[in-house]
PDB file of C-alpha atoms and ligand atoms in Angstrom:
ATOM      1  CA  UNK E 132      95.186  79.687-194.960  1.00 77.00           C
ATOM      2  CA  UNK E 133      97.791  76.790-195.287  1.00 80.00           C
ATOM      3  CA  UNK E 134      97.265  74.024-192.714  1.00 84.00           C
ATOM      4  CA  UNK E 135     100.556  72.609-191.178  1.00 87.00           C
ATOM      5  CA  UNK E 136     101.756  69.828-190.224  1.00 90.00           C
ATOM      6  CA  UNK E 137     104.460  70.049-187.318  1.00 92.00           C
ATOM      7  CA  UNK E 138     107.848  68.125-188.855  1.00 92.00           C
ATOM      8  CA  UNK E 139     108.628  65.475-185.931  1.00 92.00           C
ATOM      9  CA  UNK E 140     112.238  66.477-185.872  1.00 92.00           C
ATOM     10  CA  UNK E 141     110.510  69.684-184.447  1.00 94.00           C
ATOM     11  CA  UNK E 142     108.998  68.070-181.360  1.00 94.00           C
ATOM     12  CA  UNK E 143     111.688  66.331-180.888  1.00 94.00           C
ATOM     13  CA  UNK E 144     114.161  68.791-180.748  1.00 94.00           C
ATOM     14  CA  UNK E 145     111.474  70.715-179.149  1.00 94.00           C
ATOM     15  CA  UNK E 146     111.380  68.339-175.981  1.00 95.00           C
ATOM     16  CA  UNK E 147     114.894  68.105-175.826  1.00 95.00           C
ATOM     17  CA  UNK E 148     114.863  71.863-175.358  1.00 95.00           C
ATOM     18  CA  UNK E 149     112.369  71.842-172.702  1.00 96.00           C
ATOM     19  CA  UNK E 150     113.438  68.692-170.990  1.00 97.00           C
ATOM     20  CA  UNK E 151     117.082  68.394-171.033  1.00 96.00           C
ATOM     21  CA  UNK E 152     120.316  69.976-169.789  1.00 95.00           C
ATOM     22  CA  UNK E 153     123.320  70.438-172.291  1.00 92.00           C
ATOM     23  CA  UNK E 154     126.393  71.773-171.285  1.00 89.00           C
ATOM     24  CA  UNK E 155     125.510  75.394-168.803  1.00 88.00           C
ATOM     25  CA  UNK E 156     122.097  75.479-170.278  1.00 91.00           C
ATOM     26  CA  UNK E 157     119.480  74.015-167.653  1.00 95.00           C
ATOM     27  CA  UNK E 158     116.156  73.283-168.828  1.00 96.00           C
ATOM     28  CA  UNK E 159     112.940  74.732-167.623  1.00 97.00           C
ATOM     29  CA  UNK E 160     111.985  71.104-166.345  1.00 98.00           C
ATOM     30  CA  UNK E 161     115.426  70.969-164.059  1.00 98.00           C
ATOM     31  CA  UNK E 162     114.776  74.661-163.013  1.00 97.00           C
ATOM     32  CA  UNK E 163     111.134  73.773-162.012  1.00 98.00           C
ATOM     33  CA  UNK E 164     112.789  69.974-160.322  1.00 97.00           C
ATOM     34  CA  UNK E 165     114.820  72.557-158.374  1.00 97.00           C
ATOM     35  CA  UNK E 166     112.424  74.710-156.858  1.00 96.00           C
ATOM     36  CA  UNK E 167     110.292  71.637-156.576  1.00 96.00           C
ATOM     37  CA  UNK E 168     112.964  69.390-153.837  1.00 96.00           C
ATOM     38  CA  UNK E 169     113.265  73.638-152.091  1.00 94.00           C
ATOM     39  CA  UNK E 170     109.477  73.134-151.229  1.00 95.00           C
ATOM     40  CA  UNK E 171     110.074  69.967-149.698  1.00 94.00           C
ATOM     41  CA  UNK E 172     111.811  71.651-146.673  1.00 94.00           C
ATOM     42  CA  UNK E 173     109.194  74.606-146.421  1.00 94.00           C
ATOM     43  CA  UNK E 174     110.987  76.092-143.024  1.00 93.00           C
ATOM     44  CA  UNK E 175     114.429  76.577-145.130  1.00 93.00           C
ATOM     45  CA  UNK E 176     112.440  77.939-147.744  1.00 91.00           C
ATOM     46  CA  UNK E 177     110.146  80.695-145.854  1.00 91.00           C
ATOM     47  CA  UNK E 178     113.830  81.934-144.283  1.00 92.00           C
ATOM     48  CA  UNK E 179     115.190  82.143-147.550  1.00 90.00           C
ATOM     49  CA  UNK E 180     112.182  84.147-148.939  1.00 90.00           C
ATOM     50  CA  UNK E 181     112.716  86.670-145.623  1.00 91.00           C
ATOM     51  CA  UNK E 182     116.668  86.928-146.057  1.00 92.00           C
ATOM     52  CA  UNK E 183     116.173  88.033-149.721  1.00 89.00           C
ATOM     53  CA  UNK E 184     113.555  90.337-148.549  1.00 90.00           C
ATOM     54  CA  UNK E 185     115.504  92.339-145.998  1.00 90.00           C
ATOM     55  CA  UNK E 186     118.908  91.495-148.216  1.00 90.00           C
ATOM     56  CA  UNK E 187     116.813  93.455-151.394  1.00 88.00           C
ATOM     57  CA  UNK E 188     115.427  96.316-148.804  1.00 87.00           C
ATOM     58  CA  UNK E 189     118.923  96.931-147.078  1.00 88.00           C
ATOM     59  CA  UNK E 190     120.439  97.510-150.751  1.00 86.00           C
ATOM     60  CA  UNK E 191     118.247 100.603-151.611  1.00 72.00           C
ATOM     61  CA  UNK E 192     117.903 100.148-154.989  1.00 70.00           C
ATOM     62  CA  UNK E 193     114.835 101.225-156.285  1.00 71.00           C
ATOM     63  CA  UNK E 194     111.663  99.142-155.883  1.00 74.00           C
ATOM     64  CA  UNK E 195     112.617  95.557-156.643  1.00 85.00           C
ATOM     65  CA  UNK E 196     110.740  92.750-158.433  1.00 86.00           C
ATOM     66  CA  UNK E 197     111.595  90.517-155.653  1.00 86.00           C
ATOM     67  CA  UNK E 198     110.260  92.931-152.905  1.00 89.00           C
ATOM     68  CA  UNK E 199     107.310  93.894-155.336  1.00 89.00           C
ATOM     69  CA  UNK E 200     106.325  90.431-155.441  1.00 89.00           C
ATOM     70  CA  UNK E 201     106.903  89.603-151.526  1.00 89.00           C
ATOM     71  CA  UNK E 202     104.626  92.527-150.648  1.00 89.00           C
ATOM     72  CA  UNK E 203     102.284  91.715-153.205  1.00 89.00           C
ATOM     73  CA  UNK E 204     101.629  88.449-152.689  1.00 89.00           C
ATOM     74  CA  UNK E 205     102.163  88.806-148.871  1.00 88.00           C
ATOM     75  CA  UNK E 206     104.807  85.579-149.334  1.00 89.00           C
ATOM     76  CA  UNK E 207     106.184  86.657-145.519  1.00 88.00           C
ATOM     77  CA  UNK E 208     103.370  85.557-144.279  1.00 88.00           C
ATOM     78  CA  UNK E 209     102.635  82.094-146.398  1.00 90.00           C
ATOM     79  CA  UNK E 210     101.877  78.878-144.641  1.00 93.00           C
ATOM     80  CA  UNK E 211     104.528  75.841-144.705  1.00 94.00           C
ATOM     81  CA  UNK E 212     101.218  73.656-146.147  1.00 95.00           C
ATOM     82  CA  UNK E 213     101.133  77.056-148.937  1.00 94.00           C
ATOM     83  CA  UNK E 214     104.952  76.018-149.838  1.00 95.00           C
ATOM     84  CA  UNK E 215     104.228  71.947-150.018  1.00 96.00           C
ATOM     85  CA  UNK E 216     101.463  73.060-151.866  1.00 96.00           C
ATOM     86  CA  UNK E 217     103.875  74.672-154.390  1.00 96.00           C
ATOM     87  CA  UNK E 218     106.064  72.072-154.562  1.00 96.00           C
ATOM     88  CA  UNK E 219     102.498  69.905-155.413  1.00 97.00           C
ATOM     89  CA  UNK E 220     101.844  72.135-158.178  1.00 97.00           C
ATOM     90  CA  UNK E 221     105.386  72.661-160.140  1.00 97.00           C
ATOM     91  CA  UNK E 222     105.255  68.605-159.762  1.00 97.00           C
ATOM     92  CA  UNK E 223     102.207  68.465-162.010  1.00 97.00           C
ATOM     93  CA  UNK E 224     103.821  71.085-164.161  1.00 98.00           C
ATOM     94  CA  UNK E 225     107.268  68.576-164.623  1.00 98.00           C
ATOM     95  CA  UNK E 226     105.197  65.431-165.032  1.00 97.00           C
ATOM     96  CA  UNK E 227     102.874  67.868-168.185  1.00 97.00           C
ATOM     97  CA  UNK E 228     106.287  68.791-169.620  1.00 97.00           C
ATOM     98  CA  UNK E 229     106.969  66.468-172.147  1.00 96.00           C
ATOM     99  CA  UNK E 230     102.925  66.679-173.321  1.00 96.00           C
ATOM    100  CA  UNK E 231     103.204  70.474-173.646  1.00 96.00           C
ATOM    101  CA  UNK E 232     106.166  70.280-175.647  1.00 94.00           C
ATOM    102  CA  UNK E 233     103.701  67.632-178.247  1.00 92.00           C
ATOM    103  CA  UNK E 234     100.373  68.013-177.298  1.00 93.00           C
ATOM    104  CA  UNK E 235      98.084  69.937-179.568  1.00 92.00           C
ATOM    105  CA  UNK E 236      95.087  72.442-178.941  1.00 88.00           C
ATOM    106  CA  UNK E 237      92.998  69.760-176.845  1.00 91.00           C
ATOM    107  CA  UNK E 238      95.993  68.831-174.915  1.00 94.00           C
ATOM    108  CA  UNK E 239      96.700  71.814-173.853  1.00 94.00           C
ATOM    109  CA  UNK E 240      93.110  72.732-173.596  1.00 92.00           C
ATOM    110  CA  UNK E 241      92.997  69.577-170.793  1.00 96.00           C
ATOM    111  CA  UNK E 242      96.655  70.514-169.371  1.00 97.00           C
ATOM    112  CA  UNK E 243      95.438  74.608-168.777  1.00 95.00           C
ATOM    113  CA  UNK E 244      92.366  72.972-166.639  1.00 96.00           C
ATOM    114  CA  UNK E 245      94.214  70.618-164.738  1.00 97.00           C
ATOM    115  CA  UNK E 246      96.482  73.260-163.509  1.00 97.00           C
ATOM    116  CA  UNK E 247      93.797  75.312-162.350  1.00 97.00           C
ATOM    117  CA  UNK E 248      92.468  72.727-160.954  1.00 97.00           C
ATOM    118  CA  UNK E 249      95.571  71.856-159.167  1.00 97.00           C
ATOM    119  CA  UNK E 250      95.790  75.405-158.232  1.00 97.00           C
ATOM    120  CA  UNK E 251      91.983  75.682-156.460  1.00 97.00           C
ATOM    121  CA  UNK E 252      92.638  72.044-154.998  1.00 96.00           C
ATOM    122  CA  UNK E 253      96.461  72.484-153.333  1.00 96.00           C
ATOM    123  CA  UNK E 254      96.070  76.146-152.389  1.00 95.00           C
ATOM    124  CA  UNK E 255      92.414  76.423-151.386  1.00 95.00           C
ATOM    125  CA  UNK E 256      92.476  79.486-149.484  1.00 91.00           C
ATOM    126  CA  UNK E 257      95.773  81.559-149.822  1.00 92.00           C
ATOM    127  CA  UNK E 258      94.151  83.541-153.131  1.00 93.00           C
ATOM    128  CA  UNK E 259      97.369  85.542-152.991  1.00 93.00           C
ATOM    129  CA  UNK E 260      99.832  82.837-152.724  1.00 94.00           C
ATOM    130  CA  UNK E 261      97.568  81.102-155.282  1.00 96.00           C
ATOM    131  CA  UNK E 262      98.314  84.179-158.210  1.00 95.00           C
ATOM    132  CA  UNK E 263     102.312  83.945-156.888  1.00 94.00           C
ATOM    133  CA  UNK E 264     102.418  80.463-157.767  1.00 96.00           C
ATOM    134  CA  UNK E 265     100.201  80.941-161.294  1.00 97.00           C
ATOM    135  CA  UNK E 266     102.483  84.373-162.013  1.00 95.00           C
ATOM    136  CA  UNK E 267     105.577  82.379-161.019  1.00 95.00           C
ATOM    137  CA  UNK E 268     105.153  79.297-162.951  1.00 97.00           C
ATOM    138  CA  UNK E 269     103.716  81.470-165.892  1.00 97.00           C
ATOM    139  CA  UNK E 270     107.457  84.046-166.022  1.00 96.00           C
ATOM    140  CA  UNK E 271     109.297  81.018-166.576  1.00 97.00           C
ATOM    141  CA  UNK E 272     107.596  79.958-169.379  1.00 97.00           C
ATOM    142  CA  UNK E 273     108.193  83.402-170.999  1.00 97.00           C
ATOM    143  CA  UNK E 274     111.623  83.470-169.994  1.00 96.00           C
ATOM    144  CA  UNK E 275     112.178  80.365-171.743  1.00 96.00           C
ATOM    145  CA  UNK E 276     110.301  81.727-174.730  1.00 96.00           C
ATOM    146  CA  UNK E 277     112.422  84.658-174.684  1.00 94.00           C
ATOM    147  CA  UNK E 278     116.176  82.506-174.350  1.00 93.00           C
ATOM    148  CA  UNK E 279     114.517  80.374-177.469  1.00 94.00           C
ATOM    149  CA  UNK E 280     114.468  83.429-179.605  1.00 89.00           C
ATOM    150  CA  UNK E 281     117.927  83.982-178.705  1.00 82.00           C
ATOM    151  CA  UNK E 282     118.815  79.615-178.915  1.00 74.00           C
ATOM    152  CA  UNK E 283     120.455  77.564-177.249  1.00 80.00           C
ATOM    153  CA  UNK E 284     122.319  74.368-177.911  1.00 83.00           C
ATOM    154  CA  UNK E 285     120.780  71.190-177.586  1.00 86.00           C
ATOM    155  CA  UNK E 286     123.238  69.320-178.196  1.00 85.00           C
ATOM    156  CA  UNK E 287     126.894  69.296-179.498  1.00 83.00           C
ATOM    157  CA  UNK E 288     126.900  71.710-182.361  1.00 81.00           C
ATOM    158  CA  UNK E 289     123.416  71.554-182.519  1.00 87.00           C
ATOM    159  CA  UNK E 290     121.447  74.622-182.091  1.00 89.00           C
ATOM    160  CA  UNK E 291     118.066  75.064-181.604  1.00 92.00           C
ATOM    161  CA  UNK E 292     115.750  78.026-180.960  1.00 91.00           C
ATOM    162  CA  UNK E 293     113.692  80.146-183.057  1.00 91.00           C
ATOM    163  CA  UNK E 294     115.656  81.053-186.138  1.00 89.00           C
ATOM    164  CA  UNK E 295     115.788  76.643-186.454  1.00 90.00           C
ATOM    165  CA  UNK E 296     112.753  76.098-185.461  1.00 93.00           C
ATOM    166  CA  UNK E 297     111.053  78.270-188.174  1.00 92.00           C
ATOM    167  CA  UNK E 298     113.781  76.654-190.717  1.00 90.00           C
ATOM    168  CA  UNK E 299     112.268  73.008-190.029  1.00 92.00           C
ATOM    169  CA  UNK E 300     108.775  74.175-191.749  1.00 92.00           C
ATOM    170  CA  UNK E 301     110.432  74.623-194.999  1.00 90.00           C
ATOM    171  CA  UNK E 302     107.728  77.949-195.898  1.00 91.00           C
ATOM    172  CA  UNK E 303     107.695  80.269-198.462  1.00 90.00           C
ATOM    173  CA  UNK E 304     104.719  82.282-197.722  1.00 92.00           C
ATOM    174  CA  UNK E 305     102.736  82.857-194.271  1.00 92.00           C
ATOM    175  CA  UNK E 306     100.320  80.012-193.507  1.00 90.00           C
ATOM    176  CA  UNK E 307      97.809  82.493-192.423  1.00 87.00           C
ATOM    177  CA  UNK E 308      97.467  85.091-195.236  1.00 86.00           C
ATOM    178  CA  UNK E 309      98.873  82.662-198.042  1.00 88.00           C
ATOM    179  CA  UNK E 310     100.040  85.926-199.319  1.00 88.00           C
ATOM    180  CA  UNK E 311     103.227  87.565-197.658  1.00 90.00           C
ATOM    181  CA  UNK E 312     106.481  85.901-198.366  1.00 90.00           C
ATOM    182  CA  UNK E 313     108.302  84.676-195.258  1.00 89.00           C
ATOM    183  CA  UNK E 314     112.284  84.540-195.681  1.00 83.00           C
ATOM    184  CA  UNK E 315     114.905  83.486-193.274  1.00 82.00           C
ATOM    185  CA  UNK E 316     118.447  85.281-193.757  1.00 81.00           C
ATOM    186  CA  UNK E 317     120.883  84.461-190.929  1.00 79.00           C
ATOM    187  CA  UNK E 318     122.808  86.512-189.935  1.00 80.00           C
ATOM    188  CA  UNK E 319     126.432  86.000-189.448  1.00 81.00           C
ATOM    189  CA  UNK E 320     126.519  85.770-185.396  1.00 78.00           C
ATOM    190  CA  UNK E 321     123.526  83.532-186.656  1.00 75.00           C
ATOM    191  CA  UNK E 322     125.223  81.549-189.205  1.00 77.00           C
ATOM    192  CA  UNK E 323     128.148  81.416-186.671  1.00 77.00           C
ATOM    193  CA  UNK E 324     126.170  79.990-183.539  1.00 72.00           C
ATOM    194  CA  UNK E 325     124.656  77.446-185.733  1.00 71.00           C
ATOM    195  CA  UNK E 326     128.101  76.083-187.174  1.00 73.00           C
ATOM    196  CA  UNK E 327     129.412  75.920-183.631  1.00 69.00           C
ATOM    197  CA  UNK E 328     132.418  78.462-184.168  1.00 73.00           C
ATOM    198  CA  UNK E 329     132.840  81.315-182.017  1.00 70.00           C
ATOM    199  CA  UNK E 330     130.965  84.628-183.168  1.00 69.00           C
ATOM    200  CA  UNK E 331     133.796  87.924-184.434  1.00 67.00           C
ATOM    201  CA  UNK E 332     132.908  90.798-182.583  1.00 67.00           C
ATOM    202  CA  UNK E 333     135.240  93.704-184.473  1.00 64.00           C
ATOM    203  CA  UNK E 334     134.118  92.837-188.213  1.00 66.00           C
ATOM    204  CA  UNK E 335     131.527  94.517-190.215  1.00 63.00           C
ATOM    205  CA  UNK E 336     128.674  91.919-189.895  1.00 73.00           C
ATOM    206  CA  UNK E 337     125.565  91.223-191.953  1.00 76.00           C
ATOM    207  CA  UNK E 338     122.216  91.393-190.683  1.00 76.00           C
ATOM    208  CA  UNK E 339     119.571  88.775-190.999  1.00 75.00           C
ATOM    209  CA  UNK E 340     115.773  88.468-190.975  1.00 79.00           C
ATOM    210  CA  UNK E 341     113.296  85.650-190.243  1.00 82.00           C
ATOM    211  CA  UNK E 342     109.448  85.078-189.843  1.00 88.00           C
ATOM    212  CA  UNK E 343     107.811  85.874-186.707  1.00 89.00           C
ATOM    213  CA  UNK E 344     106.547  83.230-184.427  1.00 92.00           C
ATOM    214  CA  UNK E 345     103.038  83.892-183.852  1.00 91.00           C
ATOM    215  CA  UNK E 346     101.660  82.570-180.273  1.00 92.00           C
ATOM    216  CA  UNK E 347      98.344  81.382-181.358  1.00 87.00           C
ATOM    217  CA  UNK E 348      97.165  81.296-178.000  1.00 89.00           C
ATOM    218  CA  UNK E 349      98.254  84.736-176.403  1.00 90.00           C
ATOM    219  CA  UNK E 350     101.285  84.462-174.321  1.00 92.00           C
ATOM    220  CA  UNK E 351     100.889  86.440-171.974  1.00 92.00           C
ATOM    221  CA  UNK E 352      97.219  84.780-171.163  1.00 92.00           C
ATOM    222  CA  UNK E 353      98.573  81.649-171.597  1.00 94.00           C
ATOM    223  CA  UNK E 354     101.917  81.467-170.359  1.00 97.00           C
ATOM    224  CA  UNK E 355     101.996  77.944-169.962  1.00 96.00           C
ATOM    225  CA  UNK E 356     101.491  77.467-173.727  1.00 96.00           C
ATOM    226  CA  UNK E 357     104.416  80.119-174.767  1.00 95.00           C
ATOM    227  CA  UNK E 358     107.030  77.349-175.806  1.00 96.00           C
ATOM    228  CA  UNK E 359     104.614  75.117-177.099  1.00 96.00           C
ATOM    229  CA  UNK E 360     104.755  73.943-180.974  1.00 95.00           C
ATOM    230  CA  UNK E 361     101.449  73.470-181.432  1.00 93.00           C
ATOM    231  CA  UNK E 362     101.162  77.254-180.419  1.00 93.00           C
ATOM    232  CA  UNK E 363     104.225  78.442-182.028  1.00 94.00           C
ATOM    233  CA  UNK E 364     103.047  79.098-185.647  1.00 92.00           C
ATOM    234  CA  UNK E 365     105.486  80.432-188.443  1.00 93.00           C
ATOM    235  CA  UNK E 366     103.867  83.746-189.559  1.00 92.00           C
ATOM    236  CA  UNK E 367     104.619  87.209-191.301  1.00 90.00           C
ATOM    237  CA  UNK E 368     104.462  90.600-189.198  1.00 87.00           C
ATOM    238  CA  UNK E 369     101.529  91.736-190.608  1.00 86.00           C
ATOM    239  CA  UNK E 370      99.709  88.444-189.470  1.00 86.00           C
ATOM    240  CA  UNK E 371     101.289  88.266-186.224  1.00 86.00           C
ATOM    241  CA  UNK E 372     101.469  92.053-185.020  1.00 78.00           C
ATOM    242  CA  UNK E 373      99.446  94.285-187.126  1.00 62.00           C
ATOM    243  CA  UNK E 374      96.184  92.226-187.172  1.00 58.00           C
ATOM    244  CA  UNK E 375      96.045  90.147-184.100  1.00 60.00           C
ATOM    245  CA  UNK E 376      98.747  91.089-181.331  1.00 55.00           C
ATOM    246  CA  UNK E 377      97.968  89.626-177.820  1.00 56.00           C
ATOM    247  CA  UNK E 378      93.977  89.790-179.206  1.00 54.00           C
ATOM    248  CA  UNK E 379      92.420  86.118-178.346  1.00 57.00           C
ATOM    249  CA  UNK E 380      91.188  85.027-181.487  1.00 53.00           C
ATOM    250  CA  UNK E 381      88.326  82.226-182.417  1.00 52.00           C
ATOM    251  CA  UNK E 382      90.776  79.736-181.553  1.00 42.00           C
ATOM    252  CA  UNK E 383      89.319  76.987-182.398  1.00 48.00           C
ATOM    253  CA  UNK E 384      88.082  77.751-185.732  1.00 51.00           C
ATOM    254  CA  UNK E 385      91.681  78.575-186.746  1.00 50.00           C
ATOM    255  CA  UNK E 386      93.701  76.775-184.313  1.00 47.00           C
ATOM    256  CA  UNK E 387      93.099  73.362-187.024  1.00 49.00           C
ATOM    257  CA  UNK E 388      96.040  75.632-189.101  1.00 57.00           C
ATOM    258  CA  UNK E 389      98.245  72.992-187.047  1.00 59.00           C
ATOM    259  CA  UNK E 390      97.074  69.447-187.427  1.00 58.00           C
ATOM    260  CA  UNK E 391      98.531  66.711-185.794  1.00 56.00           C
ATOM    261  CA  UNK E 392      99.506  63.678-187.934  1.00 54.00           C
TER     262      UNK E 392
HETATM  263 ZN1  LIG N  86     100.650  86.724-193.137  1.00 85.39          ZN
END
């Protein structure tokens, strides 16, 4: 193994990504400030969450996320405390932002416990408006993971996401096996993106190939961790889906493969 050390342009960039609008790209922290000020007014809130119900039901599509998740979680019937409560919780999630986006393993060890914590203490009986709020909170970390892989500008002809990201680490060969090479290609809609001009969608175009970014920390277990650097490590397929996939490994014996300086 090859122990890493994260460059700080990375967290910086990082942070900007997480914390900060540019142009029509809003951040996951406004997104979450959003929703936050909506729980303030609970009553406007709860009438919203029954118009979309009977708005979804009335359009007879098939069964939708948003009525899944309204049955599901029985969100008709939530309390106005339940939706304060909320607004409690995404608060504690806006003030972490800035440490998940640079905190390593025992950060985000501490962060993951205070929001359970947060969870048990603001919502202590709704258990089903409880998992909403978890599940909730948790999807918009992996939709932000999943816009990163596309990118996104942080700033004027700047891009960042994971193609850039990887870049910063300036590696030959996977940290974990020391053995498979690890090459980034860009392609040209790549190439084009990052130069700021606009991408050609007639012309023959070459393809391009990077490393995968392997969430040390399962994603999907730990949500809240999916855009965070010290759980984003630079790795080859083989490493990243053919040995581990969404296993939980011995974290801590090989989390120290990202060190902070
Ligand atoms: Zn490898």
């Amino acid at each position: 193994m090859i122990y890493l050390t994260i460059p700080d342009d990375v967290l910086e960039n990082h942070k900007i990504y997480m914390c900060e609008d540019f142009a029509n790209r809003i951040c996951l922290k406004t997104q979450f400030n959003v929703i936050r000020n909506k729980c303030q007014r609970p009553m406007i809130y709860k009438k919203m969450i029954r118009e979309e119900y009977h708005r979804e039901k009335r359009s007879n599509k098939k069964k939708s996320k948003v009525i899944e998740n309204i049955e599901n979680y029985s969100l008709i019937s939530c309390k106005d405390e339940d939706i304060i409560a909320f607004g409690e919780i995404l608060n504690e999630v806006i003030n972490e932002m800035e440490n998940l986006c640079t905190g390593d393993i025992n950060e985000l060890t501490r962060i993951e416990k205070s929001f359970e914590n947060a969870l048990i203490e603001h919502i202590p009986r709704n258990g089903k408006f409880r998992n909403y709020v978890r599940a909730f909170i948790g999807d918009k970390f992996l939709n932000s993971y999943t816009n990163f892989s596309r990118g996104g500008y942080i700033k004027e002809g700047k891009v960042w996401n994971r193609i850039e990201y990887v870049e910063s680490f300036n590696l030959n060969v996977c940290p974990y096996c020391n053995a498979n090479f690890i090459l980034t290609i860009k392609s040209d809609n790549q190439v084009a993106r990052a130069e700021g001009r606009n991408i050609e969608t007639k012309t023959e175009k070459r393809r391009g190939t990077s490393p995968e970014l392997d969430h040390f920390l399962p994603k999907h277990k730990y949500p809240l961790f999916s855009m965070s650097p010290y759980n984003l490590v630079p790795s080859c397929k083989i490493c990243n889906q053919s040995l581990k996939g969404d296993i939980d490994f011995n974290y801590e014996e090989f989390y120290s493969l990202l060190k902070q300086v």
